[in-house]
Coordinates of N, CA and C in Angstrom, one line a residue:
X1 N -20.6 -4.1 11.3 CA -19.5 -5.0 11.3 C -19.4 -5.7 12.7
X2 N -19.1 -6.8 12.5 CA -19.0 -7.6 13.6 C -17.5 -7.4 14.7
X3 N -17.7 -7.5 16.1 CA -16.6 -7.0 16.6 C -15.2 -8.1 16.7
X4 N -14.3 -7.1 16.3 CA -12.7 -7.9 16.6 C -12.2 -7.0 17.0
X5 N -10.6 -8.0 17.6 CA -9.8 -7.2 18.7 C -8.6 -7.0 17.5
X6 N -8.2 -5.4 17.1 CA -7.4 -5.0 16.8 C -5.7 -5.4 17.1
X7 N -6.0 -5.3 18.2 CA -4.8 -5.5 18.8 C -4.5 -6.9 18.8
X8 N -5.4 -7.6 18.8 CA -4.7 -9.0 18.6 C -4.7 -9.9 17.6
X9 N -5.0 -8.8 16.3 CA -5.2 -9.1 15.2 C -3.6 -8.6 14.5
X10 N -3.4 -7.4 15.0 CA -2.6 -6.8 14.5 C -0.8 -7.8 15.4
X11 N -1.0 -8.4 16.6 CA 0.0 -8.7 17.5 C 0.2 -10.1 17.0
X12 N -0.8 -11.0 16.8 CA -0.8 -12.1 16.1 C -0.5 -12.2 14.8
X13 N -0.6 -11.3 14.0 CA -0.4 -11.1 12.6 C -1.7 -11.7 11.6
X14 N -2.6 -11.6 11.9 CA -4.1 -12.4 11.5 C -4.3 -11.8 10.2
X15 N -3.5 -11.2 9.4 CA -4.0 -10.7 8.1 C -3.4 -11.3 6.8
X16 N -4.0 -11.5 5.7 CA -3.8 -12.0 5.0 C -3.6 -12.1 3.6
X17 N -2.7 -11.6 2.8 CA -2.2 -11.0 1.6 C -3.3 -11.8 0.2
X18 N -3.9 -10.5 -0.7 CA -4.6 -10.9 -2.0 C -4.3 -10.2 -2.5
X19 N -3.7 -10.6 -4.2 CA -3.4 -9.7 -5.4 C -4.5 -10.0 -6.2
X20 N -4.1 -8.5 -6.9 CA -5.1 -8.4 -7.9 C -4.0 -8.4 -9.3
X21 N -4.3 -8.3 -10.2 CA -3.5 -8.1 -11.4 C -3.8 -6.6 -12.4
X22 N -2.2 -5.9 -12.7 CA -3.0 -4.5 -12.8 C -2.1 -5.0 -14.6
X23 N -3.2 -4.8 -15.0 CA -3.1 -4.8 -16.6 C -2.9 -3.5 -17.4
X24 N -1.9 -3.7 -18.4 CA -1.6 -2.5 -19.1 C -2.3 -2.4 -20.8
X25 N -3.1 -1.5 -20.8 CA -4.1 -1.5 -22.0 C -3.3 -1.3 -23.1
X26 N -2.4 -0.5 -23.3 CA -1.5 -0.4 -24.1 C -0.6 -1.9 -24.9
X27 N 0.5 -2.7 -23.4 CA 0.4 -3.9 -24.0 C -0.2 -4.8 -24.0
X28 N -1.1 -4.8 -23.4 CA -2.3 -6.4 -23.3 C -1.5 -7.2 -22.7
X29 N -1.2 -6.7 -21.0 CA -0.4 -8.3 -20.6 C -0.6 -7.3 -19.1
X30 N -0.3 -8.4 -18.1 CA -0.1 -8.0 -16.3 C 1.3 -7.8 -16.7
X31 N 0.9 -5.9 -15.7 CA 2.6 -5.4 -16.0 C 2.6 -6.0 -13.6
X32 N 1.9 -6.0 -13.2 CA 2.0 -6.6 -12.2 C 0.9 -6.8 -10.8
X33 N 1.1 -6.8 -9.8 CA 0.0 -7.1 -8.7 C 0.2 -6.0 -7.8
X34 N -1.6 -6.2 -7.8 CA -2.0 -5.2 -6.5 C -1.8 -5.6 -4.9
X35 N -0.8 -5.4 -4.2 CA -1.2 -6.1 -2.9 C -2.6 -5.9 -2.2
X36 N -2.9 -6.7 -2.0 CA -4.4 -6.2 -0.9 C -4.3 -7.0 0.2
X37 N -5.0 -6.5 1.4 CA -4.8 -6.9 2.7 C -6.2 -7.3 3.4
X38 N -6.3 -8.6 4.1 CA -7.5 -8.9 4.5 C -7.2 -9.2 6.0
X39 N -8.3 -8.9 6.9 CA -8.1 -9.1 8.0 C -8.7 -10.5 8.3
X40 N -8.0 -10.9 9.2 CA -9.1 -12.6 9.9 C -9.6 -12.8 10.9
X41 N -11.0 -13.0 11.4 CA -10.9 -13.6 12.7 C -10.1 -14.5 13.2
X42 N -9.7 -14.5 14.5 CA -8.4 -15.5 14.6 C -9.5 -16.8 15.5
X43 N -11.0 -16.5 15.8 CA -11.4 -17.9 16.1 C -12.1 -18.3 15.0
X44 N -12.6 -18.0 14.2 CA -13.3 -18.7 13.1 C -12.2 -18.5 11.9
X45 N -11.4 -17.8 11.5 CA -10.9 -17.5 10.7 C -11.8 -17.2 9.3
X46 N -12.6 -15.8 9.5 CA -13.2 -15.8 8.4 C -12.9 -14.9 8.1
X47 N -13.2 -14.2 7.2 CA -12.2 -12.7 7.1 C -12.9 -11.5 6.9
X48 N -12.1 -10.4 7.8 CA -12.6 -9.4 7.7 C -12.4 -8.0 7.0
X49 N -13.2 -7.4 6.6 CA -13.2 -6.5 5.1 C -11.9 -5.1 5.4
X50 N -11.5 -4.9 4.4 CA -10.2 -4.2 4.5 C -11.3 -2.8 5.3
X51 N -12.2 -2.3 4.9 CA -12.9 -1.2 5.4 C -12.8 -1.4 7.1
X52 N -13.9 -2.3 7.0 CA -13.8 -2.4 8.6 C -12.6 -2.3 9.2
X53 N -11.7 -3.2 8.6 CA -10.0 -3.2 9.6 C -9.6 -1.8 9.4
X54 N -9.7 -0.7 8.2 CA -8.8 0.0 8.4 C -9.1 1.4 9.0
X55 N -10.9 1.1 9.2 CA -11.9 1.6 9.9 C -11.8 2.1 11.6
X56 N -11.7 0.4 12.2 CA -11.1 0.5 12.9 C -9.6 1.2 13.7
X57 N -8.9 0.8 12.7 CA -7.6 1.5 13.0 C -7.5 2.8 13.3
X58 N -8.1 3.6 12.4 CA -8.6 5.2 12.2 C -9.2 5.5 13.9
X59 N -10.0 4.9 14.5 CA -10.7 4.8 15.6 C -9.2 4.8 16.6
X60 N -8.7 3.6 16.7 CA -7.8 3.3 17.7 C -6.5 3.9 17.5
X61 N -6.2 4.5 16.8 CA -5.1 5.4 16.1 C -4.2 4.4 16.3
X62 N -4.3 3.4 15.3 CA -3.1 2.4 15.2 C -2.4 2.4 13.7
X63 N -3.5 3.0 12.5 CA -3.1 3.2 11.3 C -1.8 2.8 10.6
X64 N -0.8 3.4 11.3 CA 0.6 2.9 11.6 C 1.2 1.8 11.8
X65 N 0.7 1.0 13.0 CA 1.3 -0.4 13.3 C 0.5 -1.4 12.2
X66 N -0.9 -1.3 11.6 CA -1.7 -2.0 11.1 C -0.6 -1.7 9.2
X67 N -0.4 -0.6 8.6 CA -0.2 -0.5 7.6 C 1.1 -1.3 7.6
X68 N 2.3 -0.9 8.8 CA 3.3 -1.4 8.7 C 3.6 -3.3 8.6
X69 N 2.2 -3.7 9.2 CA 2.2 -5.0 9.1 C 1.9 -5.4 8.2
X70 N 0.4 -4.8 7.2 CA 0.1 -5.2 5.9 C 1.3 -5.4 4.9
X71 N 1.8 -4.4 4.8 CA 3.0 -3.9 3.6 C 4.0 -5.4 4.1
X72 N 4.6 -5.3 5.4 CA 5.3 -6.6 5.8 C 4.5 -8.1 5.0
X73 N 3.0 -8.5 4.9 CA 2.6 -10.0 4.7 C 2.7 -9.5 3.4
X74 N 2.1 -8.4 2.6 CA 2.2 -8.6 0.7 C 3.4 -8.7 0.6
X75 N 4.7 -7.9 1.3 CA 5.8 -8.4 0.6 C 6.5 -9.4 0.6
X76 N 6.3 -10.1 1.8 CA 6.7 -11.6 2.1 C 5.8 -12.6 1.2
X77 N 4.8 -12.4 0.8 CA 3.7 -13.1 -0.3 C 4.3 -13.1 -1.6
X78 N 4.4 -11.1 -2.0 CA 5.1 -11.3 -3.5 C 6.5 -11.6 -3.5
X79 N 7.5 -12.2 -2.5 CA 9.0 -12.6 -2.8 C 9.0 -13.3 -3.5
X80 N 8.0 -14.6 -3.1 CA 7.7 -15.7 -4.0 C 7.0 -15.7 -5.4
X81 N 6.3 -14.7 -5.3 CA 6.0 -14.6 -6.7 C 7.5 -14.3 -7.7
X82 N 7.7 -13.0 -7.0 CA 9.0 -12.2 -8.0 C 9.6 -13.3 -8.4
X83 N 10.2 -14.3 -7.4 CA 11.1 -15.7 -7.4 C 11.0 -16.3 -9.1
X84 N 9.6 -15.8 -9.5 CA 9.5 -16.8 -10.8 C 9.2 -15.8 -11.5
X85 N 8.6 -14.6 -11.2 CA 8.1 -13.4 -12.3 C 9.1 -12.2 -11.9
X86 N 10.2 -12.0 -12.1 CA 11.0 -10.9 -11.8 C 10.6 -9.8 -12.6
X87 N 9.8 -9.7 -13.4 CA 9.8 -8.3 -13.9 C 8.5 -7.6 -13.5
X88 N 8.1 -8.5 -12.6 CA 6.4 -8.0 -12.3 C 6.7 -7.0 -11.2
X89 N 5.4 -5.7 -11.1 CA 5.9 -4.7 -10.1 C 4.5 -5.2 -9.1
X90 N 4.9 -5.0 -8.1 CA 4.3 -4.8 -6.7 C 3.9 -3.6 -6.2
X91 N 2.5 -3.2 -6.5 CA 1.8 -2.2 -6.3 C 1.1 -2.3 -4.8
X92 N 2.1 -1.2 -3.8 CA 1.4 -1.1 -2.4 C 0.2 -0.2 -2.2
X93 N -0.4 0.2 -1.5 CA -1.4 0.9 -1.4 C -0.3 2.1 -0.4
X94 N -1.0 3.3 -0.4 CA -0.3 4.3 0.8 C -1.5 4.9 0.7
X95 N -2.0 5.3 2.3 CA -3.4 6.8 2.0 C -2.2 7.6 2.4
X96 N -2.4 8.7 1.6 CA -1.8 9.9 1.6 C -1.8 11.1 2.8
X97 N -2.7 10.2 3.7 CA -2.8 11.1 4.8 C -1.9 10.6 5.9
X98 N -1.6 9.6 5.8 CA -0.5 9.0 6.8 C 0.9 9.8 7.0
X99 N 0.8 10.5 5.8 CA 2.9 11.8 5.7 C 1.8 12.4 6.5
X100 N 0.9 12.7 6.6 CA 1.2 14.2 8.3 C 1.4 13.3 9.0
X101 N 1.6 12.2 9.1 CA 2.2 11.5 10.4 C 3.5 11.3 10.4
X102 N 4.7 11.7 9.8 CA 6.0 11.7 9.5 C 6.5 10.6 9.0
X103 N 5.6 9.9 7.8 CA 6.5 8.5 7.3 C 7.0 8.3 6.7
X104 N 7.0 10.0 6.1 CA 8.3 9.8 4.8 C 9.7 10.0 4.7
X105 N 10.0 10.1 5.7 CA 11.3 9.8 5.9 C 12.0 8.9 7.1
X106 N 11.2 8.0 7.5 CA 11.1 6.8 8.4 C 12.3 6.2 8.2
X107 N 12.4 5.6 6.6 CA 13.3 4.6 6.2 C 12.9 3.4 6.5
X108 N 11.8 2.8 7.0 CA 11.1 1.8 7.0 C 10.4 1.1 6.0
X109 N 10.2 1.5 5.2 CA 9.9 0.8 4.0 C 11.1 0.4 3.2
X110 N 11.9 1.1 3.1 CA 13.1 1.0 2.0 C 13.6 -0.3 2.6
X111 N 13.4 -0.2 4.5 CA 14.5 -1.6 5.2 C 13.2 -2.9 4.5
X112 N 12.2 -2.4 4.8 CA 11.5 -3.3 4.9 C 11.5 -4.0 3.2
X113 N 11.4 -3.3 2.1 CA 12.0 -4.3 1.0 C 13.5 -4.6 1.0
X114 N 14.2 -4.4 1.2 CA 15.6 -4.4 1.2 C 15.3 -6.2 2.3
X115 N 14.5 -5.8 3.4 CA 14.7 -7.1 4.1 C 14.2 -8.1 2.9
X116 N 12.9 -8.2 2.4 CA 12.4 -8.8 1.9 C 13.3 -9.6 0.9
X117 N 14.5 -8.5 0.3 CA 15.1 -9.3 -1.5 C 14.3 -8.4 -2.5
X118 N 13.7 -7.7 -2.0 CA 13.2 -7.2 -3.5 C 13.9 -5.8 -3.1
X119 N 13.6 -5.1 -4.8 CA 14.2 -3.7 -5.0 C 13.1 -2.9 -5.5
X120 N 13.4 -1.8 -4.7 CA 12.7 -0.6 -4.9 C 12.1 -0.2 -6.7
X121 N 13.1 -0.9 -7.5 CA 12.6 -0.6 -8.7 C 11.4 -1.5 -9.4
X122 N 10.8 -2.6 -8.7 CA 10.0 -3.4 -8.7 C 8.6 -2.7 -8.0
X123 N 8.4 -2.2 -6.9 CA 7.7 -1.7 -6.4 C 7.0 -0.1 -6.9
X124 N 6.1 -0.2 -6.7 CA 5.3 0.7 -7.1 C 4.1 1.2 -5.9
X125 N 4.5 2.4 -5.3 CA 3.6 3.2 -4.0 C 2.2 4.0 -5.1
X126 N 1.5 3.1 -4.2 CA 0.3 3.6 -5.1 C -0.2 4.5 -3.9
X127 N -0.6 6.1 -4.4 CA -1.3 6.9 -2.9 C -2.8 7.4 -3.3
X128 N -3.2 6.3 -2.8 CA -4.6 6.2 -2.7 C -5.5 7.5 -2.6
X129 N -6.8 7.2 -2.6 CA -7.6 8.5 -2.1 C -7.5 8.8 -1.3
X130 N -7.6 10.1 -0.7 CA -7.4 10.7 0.9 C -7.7 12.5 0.9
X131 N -8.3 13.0 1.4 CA -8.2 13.7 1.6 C -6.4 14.4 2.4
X132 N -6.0 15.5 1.6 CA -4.7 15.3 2.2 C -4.4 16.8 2.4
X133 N -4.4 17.6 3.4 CA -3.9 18.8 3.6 C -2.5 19.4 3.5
X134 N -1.1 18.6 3.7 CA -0.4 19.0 3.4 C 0.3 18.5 2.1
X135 N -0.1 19.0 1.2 CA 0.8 18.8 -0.5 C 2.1 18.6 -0.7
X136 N 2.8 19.8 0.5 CA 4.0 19.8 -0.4 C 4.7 18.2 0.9
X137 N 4.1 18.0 2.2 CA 4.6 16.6 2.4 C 4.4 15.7 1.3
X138 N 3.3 15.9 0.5 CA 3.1 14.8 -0.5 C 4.3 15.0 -1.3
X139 N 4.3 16.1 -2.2 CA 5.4 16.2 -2.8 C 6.6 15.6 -2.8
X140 N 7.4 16.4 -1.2 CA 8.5 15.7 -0.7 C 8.7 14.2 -0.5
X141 N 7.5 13.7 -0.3 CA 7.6 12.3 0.3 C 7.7 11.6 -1.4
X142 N 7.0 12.0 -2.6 CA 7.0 11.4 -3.9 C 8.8 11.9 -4.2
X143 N 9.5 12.9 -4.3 CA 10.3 13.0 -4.4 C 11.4 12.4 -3.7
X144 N 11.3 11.9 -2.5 CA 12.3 11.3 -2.0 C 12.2 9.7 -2.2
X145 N 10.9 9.2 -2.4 CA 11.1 7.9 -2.4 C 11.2 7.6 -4.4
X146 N 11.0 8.5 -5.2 CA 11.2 8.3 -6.5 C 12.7 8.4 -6.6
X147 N 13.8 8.9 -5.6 CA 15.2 8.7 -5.5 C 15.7 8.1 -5.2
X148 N 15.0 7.3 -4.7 CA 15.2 5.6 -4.0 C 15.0 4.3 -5.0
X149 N 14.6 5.0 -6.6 CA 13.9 3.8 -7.1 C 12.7 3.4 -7.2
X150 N 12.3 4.2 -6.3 CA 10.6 3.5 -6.2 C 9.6 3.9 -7.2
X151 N 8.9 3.3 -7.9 CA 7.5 4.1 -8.4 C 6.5 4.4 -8.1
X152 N 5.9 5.8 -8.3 CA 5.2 6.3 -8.2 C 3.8 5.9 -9.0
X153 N 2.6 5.5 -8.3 CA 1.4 5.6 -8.7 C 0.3 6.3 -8.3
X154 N -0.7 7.0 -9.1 CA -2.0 7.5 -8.5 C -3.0 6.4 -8.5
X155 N -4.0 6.5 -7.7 CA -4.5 5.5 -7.9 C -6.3 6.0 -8.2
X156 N -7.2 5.4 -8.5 CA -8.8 6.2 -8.9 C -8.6 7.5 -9.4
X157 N -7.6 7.7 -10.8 CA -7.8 8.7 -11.3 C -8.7 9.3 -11.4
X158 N -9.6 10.9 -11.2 CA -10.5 11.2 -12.0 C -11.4 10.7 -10.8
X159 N -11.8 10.7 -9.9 CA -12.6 9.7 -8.9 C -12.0 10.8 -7.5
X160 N -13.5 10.7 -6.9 CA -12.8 11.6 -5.4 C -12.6 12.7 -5.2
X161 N -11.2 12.5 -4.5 CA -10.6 14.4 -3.8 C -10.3 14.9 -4.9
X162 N -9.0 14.6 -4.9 CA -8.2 15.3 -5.7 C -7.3 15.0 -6.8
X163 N -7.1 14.3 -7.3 CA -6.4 13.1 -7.7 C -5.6 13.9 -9.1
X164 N -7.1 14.0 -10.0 CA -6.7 14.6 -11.3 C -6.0 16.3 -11.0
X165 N -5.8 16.9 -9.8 CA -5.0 17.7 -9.6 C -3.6 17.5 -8.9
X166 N -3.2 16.6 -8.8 CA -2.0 15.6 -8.7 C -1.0 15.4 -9.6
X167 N -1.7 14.9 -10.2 CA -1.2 14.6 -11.6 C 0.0 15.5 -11.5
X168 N -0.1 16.8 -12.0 CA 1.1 17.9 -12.1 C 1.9 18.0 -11.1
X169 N 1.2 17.8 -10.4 CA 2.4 17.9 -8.8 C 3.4 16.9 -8.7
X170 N 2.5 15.7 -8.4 CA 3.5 14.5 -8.4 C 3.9 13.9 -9.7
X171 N 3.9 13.8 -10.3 CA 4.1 13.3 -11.9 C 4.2 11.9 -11.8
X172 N 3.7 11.2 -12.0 CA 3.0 9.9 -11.1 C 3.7 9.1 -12.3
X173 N 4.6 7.8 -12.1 CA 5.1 6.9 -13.0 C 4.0 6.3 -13.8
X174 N 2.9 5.9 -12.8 CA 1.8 4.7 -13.5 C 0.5 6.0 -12.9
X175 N -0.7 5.4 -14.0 CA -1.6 6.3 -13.2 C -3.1 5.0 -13.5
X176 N -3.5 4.9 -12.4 CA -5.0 3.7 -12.2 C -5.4 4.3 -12.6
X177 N -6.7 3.7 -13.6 CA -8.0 4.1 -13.5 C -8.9 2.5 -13.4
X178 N -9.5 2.8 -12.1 CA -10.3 1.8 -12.1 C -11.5 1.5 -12.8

């Protein structure tokens, strides 16, 4: 990968919100969007691959400031959608290794949709693959933000670490399978 400056990727805000559409096999219709997050050069503006950026981050131990900005551009992207499709959910990404870093009880996200106009019952925390050693943070963290309204998703069911042993633990509202 070619080199860019994190930090001024992340301080400029150079990133750039793409949905996917998560379709429900059962009804045959988009029950809603995937946010995804692209990085940019800020001199050529071409873009850089969510791996490398989040690659990086892992490296520079910024994980933190970079997710918190991501989640900030898809939700300011999907306001406008909701605006016309209010029943669509907004599926965020979370790696599941970020609760050993204390996020789950931040209150940062809840401000940060609440800033946005949208409601927690629209949104859907999808927790990604990850290797994740503390469970019962996972637990706790699914339990307190599913009191909040929020939904719960797994995401590459069947795929990876652990996922399909999840399942029981977290009782997952939506469950991917890619």
């Amino acid at each position: 990968p070619a080199f860019f400056n994190l930090r001024e990727i992340i301080d400029g805000e150079w990133v750039e919100a793409h949905f996917q559409p998560i379709v429900s096999l059962k009804r045959r219709c988009i029950l809603g969007l995937e946010g995804l997050i692209r990085g940019i050069y800020p001199g050529s503006r071409t873009l850089i691959s969510p791996i490398d950026l989040f690659h990086q981050a892992a490296v520079q131990n910024m994980e933190l400031e970079l997710d918190t900005l991501c989640r900030k551009k898809i939700m300011d992207d999907f306001r406008h959608i909701h605006a016309h499709s209010p029943d669509l959910i907004l599926s965020i990404n979370l790696d599941a290794s970020l609760l050993e870093q204390g996020v789950a009880g931040s209150g940062h996200l809840r401000a940060q949709v609440a800033e946005m106009g949208l409601k927690p019952e629209n949104i859907a925390i999808e927790i990604i693959e990850s290797d994740v050693e503390d469970l019962k943070e996972l637990q706790r963290f699914v339990q307190l933000f599913r009191s909040y309204g929020f939904l719960i998703a797994l995401d590459d069911v069947g795929a990876g670490h652990s996922n399909l042993n999840r399942i029981p633990l977290i009782k997952p509202d939506i469950l991917k399978i890619d």
